[in-house]
Short mmCIF file of C-alpha atoms and ligand atoms in Angstrom, two decimals:
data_model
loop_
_atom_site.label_atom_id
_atom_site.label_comp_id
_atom_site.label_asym_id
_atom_site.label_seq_id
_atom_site.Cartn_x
_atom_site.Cartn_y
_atom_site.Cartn_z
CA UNK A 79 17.09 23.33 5.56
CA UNK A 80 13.34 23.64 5.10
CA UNK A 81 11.68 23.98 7.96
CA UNK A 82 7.99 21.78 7.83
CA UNK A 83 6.18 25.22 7.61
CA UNK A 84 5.73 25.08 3.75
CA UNK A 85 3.17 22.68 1.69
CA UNK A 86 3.89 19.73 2.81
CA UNK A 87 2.85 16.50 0.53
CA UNK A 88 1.83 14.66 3.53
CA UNK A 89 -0.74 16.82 4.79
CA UNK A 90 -2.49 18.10 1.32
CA UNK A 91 -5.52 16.60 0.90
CA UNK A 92 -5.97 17.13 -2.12
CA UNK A 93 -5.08 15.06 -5.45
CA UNK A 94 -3.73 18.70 -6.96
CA UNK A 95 -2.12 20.51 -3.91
CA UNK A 96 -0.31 16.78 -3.21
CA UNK A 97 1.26 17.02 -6.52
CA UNK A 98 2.13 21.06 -6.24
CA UNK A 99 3.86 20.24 -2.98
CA UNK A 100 5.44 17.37 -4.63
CA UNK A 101 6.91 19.36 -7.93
CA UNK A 102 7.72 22.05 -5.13
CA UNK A 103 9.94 19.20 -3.20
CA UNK A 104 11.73 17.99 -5.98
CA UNK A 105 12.46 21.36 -7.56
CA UNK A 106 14.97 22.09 -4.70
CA UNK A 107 16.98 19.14 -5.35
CA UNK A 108 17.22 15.22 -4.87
CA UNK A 109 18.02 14.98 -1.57
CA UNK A 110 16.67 17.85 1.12
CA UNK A 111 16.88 18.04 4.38
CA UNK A 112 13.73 19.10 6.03
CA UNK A 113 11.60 19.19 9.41
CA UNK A 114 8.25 17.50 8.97
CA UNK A 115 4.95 18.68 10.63
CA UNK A 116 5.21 16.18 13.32
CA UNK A 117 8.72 18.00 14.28
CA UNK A 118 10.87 14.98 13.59
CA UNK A 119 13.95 15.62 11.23
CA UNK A 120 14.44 13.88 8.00
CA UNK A 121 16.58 13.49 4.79
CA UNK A 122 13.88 13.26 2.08
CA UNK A 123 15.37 11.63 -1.15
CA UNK A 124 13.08 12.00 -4.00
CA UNK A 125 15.07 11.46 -7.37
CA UNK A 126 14.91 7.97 -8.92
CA UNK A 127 18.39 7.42 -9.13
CA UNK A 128 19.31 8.40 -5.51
CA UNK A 129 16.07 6.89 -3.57
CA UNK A 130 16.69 3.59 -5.70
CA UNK A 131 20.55 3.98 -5.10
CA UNK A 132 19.76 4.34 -0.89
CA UNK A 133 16.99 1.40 -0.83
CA UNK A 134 19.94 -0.94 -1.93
CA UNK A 135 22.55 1.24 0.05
CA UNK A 136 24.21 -1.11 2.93
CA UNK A 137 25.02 2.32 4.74
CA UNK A 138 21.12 2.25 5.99
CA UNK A 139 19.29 0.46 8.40
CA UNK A 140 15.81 -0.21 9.14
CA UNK A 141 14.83 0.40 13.09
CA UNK A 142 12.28 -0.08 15.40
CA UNK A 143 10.02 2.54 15.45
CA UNK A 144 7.11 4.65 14.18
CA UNK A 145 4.72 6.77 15.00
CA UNK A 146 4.51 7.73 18.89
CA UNK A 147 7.40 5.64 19.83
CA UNK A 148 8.36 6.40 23.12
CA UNK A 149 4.32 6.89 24.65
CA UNK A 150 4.10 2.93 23.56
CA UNK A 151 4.13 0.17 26.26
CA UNK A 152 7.58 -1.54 25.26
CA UNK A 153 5.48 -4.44 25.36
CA UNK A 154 3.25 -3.47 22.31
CA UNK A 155 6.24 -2.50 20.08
CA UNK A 156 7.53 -5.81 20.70
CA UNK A 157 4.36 -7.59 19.27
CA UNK A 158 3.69 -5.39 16.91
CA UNK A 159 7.33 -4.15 15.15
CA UNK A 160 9.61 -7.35 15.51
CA UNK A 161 8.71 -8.24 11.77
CA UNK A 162 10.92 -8.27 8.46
CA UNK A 163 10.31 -4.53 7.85
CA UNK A 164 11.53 -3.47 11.01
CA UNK A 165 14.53 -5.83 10.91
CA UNK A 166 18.04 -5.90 8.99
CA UNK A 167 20.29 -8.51 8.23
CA UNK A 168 21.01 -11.13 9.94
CA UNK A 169 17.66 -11.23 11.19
CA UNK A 170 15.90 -9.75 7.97
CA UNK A 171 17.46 -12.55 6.12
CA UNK A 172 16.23 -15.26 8.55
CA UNK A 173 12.46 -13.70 8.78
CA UNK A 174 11.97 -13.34 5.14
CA UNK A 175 13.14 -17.09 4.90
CA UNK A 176 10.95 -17.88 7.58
CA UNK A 177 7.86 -16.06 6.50
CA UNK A 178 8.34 -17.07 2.13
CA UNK A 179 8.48 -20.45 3.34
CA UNK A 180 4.82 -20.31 4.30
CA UNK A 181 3.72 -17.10 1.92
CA UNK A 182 4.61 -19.25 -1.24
CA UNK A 183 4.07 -18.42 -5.17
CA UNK A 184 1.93 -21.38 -4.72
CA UNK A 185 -0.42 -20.54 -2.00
CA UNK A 186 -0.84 -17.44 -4.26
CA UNK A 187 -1.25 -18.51 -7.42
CA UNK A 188 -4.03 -20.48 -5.90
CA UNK A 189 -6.07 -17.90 -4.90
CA UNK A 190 -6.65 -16.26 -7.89
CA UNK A 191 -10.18 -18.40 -8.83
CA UNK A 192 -11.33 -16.97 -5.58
CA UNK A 193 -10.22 -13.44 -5.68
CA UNK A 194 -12.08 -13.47 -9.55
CA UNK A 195 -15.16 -14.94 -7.06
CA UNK A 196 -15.02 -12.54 -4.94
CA UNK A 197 -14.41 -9.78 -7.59
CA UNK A 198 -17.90 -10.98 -9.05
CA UNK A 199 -19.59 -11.20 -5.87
CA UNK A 200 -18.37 -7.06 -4.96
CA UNK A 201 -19.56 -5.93 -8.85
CA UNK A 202 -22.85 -7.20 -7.87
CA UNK A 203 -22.65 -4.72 -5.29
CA UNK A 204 -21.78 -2.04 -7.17
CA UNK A 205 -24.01 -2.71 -10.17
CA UNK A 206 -26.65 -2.41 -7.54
CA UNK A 207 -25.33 1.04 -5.85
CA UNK A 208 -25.57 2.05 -9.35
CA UNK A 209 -28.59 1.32 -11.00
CA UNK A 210 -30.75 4.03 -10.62
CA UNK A 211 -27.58 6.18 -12.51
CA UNK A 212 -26.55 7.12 -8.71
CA UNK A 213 -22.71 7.99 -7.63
CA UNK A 214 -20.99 4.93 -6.31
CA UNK A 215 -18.15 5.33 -4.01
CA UNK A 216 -15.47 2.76 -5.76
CA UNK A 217 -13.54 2.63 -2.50
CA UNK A 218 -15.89 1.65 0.02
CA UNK A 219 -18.12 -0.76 -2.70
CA UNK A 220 -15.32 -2.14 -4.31
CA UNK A 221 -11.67 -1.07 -3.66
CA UNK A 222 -11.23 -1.46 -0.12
CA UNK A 223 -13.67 -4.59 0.44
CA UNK A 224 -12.11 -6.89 -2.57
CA UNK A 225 -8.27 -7.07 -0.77
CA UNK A 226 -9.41 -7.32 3.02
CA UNK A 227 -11.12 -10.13 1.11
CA UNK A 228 -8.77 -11.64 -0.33
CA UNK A 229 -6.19 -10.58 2.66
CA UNK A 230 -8.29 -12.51 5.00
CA UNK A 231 -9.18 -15.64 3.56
CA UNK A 232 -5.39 -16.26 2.94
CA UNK A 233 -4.71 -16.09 6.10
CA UNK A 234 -7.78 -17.97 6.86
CA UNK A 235 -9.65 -15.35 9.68
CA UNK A 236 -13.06 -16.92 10.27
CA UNK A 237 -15.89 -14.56 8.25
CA UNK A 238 -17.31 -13.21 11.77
CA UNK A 239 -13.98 -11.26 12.37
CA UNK A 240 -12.65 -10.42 8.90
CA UNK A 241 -14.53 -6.43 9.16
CA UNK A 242 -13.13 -6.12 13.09
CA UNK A 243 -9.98 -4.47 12.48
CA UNK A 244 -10.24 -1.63 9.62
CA UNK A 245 -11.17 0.73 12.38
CA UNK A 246 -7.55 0.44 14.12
CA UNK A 247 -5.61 -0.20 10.96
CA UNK A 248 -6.49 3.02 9.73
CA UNK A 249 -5.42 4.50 12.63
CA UNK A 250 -1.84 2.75 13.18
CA UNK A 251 -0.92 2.94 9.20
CA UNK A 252 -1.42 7.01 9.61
CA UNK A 253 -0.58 6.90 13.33
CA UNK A 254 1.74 10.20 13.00
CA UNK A 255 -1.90 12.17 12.02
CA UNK A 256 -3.39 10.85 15.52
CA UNK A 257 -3.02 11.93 19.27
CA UNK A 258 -0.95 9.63 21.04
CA UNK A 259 -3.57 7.86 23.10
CA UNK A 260 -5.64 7.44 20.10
CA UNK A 261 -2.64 5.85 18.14
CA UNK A 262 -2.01 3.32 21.42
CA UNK A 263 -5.02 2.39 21.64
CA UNK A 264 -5.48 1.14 18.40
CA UNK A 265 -2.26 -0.39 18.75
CA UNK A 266 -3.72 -2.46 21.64
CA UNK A 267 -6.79 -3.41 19.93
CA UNK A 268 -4.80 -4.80 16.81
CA UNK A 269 -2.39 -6.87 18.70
CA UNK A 270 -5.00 -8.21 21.04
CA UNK A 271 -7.46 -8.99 17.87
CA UNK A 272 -4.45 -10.27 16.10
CA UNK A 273 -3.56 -12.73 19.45
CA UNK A 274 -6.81 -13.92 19.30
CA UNK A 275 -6.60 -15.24 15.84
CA UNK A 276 -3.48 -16.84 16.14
CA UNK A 277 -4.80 -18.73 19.70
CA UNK A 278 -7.87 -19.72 17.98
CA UNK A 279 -5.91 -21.33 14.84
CA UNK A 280 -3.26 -22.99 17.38
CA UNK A 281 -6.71 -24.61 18.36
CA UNK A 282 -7.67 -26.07 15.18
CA UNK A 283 -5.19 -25.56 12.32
CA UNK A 284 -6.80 -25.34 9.00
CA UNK A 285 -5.05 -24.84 5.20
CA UNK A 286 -4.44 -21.37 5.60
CA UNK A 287 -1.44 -18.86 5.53
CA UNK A 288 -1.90 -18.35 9.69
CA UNK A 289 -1.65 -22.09 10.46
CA UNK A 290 1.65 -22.53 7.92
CA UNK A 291 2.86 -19.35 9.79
CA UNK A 292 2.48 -21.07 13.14
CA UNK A 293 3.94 -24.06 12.39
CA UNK A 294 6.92 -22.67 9.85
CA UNK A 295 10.15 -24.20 10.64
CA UNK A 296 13.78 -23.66 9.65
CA UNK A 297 15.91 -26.40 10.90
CA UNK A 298 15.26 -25.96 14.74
CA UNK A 299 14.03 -22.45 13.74
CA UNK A 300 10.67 -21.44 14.17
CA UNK A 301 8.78 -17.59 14.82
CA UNK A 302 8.81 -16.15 18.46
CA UNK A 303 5.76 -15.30 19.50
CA UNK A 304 6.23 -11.13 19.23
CA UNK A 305 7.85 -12.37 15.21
CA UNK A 306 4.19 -14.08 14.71
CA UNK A 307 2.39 -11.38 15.95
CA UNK A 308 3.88 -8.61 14.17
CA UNK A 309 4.08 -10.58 11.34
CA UNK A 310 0.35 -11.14 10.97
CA UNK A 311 -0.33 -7.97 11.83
CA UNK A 312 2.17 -6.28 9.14
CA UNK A 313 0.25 -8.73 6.59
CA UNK A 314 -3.20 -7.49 7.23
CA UNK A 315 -1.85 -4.24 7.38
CA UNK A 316 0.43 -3.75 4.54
CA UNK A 317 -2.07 -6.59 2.59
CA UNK A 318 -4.92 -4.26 2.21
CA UNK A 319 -4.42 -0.60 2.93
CA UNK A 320 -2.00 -0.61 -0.41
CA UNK A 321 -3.62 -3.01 -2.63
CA UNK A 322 -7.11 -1.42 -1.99
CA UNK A 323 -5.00 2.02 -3.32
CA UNK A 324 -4.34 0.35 -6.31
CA UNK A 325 -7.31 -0.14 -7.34
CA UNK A 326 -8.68 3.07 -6.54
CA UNK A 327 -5.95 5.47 -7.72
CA UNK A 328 -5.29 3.11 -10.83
CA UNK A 329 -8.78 3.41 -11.61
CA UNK A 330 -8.92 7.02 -11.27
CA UNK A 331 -6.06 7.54 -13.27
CA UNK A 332 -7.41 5.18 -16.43
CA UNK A 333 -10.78 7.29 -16.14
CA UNK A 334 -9.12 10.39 -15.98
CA UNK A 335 -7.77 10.03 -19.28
CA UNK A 336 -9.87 8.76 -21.76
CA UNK A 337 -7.86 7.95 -24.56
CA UNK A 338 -6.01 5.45 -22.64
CA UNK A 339 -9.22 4.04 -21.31
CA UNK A 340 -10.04 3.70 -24.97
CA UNK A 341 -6.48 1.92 -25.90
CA UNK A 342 -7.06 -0.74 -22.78
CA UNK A 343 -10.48 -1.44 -24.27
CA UNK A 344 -9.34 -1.81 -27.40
CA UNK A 345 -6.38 -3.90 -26.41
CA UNK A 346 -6.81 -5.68 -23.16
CA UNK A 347 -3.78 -7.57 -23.09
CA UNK A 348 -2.21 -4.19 -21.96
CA UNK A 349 -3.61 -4.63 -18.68
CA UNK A 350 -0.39 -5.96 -16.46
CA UNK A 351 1.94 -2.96 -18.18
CA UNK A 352 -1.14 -0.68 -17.42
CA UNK A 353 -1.11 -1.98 -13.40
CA UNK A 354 2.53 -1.00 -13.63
CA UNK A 355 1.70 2.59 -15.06
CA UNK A 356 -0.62 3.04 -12.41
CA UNK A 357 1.50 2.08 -9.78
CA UNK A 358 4.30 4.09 -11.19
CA UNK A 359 1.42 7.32 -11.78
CA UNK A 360 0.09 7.10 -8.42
CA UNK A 361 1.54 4.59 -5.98
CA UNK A 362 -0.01 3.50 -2.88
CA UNK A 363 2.82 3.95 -0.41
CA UNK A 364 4.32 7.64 -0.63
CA UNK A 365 7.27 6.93 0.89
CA UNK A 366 9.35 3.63 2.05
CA UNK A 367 9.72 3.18 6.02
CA UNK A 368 12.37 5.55 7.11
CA UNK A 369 15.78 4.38 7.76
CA UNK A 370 18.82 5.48 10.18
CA UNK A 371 22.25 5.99 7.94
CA UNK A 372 24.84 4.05 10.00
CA UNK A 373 27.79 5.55 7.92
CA UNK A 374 28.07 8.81 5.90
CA UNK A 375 26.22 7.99 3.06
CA UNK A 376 26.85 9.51 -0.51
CA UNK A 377 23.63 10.43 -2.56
CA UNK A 378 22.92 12.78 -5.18
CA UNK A 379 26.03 14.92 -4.66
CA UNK A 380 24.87 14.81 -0.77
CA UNK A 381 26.94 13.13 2.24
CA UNK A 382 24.05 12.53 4.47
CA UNK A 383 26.00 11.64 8.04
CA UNK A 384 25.79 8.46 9.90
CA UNK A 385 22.81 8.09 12.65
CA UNK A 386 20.63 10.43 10.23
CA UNK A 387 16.38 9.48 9.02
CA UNK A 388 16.24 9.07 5.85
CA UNK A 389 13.58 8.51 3.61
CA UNK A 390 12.93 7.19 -0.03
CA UNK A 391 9.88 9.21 -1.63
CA UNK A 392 8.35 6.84 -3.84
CA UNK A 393 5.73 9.39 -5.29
CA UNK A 394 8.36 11.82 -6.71
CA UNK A 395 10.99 8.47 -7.82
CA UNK A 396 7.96 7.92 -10.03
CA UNK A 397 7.76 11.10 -12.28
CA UNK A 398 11.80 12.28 -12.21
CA UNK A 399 11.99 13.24 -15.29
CA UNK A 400 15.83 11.70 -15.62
CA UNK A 401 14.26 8.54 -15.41
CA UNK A 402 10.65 8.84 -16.98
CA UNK A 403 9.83 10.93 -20.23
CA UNK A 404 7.00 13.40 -19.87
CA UNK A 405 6.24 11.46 -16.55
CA UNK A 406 3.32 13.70 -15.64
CA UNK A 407 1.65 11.85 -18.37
CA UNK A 408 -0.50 8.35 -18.08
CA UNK A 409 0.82 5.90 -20.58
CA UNK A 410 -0.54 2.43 -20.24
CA UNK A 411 1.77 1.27 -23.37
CA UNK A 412 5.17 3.17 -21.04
CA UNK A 413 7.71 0.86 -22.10
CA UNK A 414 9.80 1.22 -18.62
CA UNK A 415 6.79 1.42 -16.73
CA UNK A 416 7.80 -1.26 -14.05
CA UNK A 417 11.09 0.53 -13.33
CA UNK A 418 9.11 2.53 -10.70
CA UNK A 419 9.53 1.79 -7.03
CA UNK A 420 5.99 1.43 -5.94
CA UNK A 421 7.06 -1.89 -4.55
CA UNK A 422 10.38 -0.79 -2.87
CA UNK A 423 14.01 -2.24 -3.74
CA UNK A 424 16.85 -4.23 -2.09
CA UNK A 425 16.14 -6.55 0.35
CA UNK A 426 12.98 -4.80 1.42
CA UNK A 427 11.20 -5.55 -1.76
CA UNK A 428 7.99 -5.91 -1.50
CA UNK A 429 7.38 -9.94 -0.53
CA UNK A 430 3.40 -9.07 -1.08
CA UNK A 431 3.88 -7.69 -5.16
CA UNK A 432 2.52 -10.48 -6.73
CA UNK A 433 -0.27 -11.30 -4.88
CA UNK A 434 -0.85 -7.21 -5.63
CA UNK A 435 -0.53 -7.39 -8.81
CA UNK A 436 -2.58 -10.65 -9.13
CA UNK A 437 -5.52 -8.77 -7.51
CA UNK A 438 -4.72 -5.38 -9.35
CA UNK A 439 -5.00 -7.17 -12.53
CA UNK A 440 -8.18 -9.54 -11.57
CA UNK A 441 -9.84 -6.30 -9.82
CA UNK A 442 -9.60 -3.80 -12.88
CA UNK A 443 -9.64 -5.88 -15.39
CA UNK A 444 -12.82 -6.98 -14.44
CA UNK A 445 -14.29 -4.04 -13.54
CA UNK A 446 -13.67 -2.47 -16.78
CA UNK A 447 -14.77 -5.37 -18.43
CA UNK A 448 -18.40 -5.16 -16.17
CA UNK A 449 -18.86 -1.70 -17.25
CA UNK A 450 -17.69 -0.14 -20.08
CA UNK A 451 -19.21 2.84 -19.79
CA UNK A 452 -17.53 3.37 -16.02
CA UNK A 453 -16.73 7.10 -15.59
CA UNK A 454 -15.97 9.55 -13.35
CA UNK A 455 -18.92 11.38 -11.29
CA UNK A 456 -19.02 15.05 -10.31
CA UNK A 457 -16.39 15.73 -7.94
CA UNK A 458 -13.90 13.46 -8.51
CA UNK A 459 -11.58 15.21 -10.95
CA UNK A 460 -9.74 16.75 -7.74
CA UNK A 461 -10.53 13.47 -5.50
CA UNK A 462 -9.26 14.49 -1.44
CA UNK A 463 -6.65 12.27 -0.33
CA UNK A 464 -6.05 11.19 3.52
CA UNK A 465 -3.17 13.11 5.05
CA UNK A 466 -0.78 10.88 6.16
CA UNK A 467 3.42 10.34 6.87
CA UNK A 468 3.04 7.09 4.67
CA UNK A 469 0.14 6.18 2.69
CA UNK A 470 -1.25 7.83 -0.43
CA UNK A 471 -5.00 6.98 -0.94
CA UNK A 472 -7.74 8.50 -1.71
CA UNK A 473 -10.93 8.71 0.71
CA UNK A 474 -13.34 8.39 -1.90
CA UNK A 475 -14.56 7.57 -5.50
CA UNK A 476 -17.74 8.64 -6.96
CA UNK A 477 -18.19 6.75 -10.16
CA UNK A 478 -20.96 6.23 -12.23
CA UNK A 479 -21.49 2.72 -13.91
CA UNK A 480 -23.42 3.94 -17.14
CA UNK A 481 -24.35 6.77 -19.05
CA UNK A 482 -27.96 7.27 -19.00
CA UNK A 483 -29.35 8.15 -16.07
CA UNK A 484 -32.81 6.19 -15.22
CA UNK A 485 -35.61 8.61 -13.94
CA UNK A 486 -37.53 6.96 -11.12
CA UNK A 487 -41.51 7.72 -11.50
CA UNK A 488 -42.35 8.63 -8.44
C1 HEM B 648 -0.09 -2.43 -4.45
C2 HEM B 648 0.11 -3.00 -3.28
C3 HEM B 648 1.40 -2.90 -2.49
C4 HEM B 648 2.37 -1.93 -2.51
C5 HEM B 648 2.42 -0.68 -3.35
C6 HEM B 648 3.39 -2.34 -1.56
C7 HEM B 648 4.55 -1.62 -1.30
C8 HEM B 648 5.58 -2.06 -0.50
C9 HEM B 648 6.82 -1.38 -0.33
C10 HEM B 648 7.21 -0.05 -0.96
C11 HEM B 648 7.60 -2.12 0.51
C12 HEM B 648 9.04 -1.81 0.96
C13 HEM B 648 9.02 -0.74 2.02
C14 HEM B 648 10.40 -0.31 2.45
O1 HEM B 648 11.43 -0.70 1.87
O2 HEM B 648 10.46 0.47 3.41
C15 HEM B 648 6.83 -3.29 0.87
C16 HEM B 648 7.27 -4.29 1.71
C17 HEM B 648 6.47 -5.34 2.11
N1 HEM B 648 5.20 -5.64 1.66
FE1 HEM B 648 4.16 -4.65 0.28
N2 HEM B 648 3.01 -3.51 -0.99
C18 HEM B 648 1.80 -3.90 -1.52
C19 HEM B 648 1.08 -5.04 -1.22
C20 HEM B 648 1.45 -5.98 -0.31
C21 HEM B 648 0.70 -7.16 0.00
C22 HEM B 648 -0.61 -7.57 -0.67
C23 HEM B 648 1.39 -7.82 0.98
C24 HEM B 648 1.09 -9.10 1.68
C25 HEM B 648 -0.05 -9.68 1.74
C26 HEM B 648 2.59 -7.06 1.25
C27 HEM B 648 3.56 -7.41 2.16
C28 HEM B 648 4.78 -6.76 2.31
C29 HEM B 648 5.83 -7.23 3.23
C30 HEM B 648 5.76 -8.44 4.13
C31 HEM B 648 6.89 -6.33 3.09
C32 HEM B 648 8.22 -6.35 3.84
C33 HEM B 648 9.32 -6.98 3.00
C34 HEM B 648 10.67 -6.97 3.70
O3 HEM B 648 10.89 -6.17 4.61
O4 HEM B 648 11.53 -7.78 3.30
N3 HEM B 648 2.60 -5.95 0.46
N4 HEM B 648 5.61 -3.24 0.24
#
C-alpha cells in the first residue's frame, strides 16, 4: 500500500508535476490502494477499462459525505448532499426523473442564442484587457465569467446576486484543502444564499430552471425541501466550476500545440471532436465522487472488499494507453476521442454534458474565431493548477490576443 507520503496528483500544483505524479500512479498498476494526504483510505482505479468497468459496477454505492463530514451540523449535510449524486437507486432513479423533467434538452437548446450573447459581450472584455498587447488572464476575463453566466440565468438568479457565491463554492468544491471551520462556513453561506433564492422565486415564479424545479411533479411526487436545496446548489456548483475548466484547459491545450491550432483553423467543423479531445486531454473533474463497495468487487485482477472507498480517476482513464494510442498527444481529429470519461458513466452520467458541451463549443469556437492570432503569454507553458481532492483547473491564463505589441507614447 502506498502510503500518501509520495507525489501526490492532488496536491501538485503544477501542470507538469500533476502529470509526473499521474504517470507515477498508473505505473504501479490499475487499481492501488493508497492513503491520501488528508489521511482517509482509498482504492484509486485509474485504467480505462477498470474505472469505466466500476462506474457501471452495481457492487458500488454512492454515500453521503465529503469533505469534513462529521464537524458538519447534520442539518447542513441534509440541505446540501440529499441530491442525485449523493443518492443510489431507488432514490437516484426517482431524483434524476424528477430533476430531467425540469432540466430539459429543450430549456437547453434554448439558451444557446444567449450564451453566443453573452460570449460576445465577455470578448469585448477581453479585447479590451488586451489592447495595449498586455497579458490577459483567460480565466478570470473569460473562462470562469461566461458559465456562471450562463449557469445563472438558467436558473433564473436575479443579476444583483449572480457574483455572491464564487467565494464559498470555491471553498466547498476543494473543501478537503480547507480547515474545517473554513469549509463549514462556506457550507452555511451557500445553503443560506441558495434558500434565499429559492424563497424569493416561490414569491414570484418566472420561466426559469428554479421555478420548474419548485414546482416539478411526478404523480403526487414532488422535491423535499433538503432535495431542492441540494439540488440547486449541486447545479451552480457542478454548472460552473467544470465548464469554466473546459474552456480554460481546452484552450491551453489547442495553444499549446500549434499545429492543431492550425488544423481547427483550417477546418472548423472539427470543433465538437476537438471539445471531446480536450476533455479527454485535460478533464475538468480529476476524479468521480468516491464510492463505498457494498460487495467484493472484481477489478483489474483486484478483489477490492465490500465497505471499501473507491475512486474512478478520470485524468489517468484518459491517457491509458490500452485504450488511447500515443495518448500523451493532442489530436483534435482522435477518432475515439469521446470514449473518455470526463463526463462519468452509468447512471451517474453527467445530466449537465450537453449544456457543457453547448457552451464549450459556443465559448472556443468563438474565441478562436475573435482572435486568430490568440497565443500563449510568458508563463503559461507550465500553468499552476489548484490543489484539490476533486477538481483539475488551472488558476490562471495569461494569453495574449495579437502579435504585435502596441508601444504607448508616453
Ligand atoms: C465540462 C463540464 C462538466 C464536466 C466535466 C462534468 C463532469 C461530471 C461527472 C464526471 C459526473 C459524474 C460524477 C460521478 O459519477 O461521480 C457529473 C455528474 C453530474 N453533473 Fe456534470 N460535468 C460538467 C458540467 C455540468 C453542468 C454544466 C451541469 C449542470 C448545469 C452538470 C450537472 C451534473 C449533475 C446534476 C450530475 C449528477 C448526475 C447523477 O448523479 O445522476 N454538470 N458531471
Amino acid at each position: 500500500m502506498t502510503v500518501g507520503t509520495g507525489p501526490s496528483p492532488f496536491t501538485e500544483t503544477t501542470t507538469s508535476a500533476r502529470r509526473a505524479a499521474y504517470e507515477q500512479l498508473t505505473a504501479s498498476g490499475p487499481v492501488q490502494e493508497t492513503v491520501l494526504f488528508t489521511g482517509v483510505r482509498v482504492w484509486l482505479v485509474s485504467g480505462y477499462a477498470e474505472a469505466r468497468a466500476l462506474l457501471a459496477h452495481p457492487g458500488i454505492a454512492k454515500r453521503p459525505g465529503g469533505p469534513h463530514f462529521d464537524q458538519t451540523p447534520a442539518e447542513l449535510n441534509a440541505a446540501q448532499n440529499t441530491h442525485m449524486l449523493t443518492s443510489n437507486p431507488p432514490d437516484h432513479t426517482r431524483l434524476r426523473r424528477l430533476v430531467s423533467a425540469a432540466f430539459t434538452r429543450r430549456r437547453i437548446d434554448t439558451m444557446a442564442p444567449r450564451i453566443q450573447a453573452i460570449t460576445d459581450a465577455l470578448l469585448d472584455d477581453v479585447a479590451t484587457a488586451g489592447r495595449a498587447g498586455e497579458p490577459v488572464d483567460l480565466a478570470a476575463v473569460f473562462g470562469y465569467p461566461l458559465p456562471i453566466a450562463v449557469i445563472t440565468e438558467l436558473l433564473g438568479v436575479p443579476e444583483q446576486r449572480r457574483e455572491a457565491f464564487r467565494d464559498w463554492t470555491t471553498i466547498v468544491i476543494n473543501g478537503s484543502v480547507y480547515p474545517a471551520d473554513t469549509y463549514v462556513d462556506a457550507v452555511e453561506q451557500l445553503v443560506g444564499y441558495v434558500r434565499g433564492l429559492i424563497a424569493e422565486k416561490r414569491a414570484a415564479p418566472a420561466d426559469d430552471l428554479l421555478s420548474d424545479l419548485i414546482a416539478v411533479r411526478d404523480g403526487t411526487d414532488r422535491l423535499s425541501e433538503d432535495e431542492l436545496t441540494s439540488m440547486v446548489k449541486l447545479l451552480l456548483v457542478a454548472g460552473y466550476e467544470t465548464t469554466a475548466s473546459l474552456i480554460v484547459l481546452g484552450t491551453h491545450a489547442l495553444l499549446s500545440h500549434p499545429e492543431q491550432r492550425q488544423l481547427l483553423r483550417a477546418e472548423p467543423d472539427r470543433l465538437p471532436v476537438a471539445i471531446e479531445e480536450m476533455l479527454r486531454y485535460d478533464p475538468p473533474l480529476q476524479v468521480a465522487i468516491p464510492s463505498v463497495t457494498t460487495t467484493p468487487v472484481d477489478v483489474g485482477g483486484v478483489t477490492i472488499p465490500a465497505g471499501e472507498v473507491v475512486v474512478p480517476v478520470l485524468f489517468t482513464a484518459g491517457r491509458d494507453p490500452a485504450r488511447f494510442e500515443d495518448p500523451g498527444g493532442f489530436d483534435i481529429a482522435r477518432a475515439e476521442a469521446a470514449q473518455h470519461l470526463a463526463f462519468g458513466h452509468g447512471i451517474h452520467h453527467c445530466l449537465g454534458a450537453p449544456l457543457a458541451r453547448l457552451e464549450g463549443r459556443i465559448a472556443i469556437g468563438s474565441l478562436l474565431a475573435r482572435f486568430p492570432d490568440l497565443h500563449l503569454a510568458d508563463g503559461a507553458a507550465d500553468p499552476a493548477r489548484h490543489p484539490s481532492l476533486l477538481v483539475n483547473a488551472m488558476a490562471e491564463l495569461p494569453v495574449r490576443t495579437s502579435r504585435s505589441r502596441v508601444h504607448q507614447q508616453g
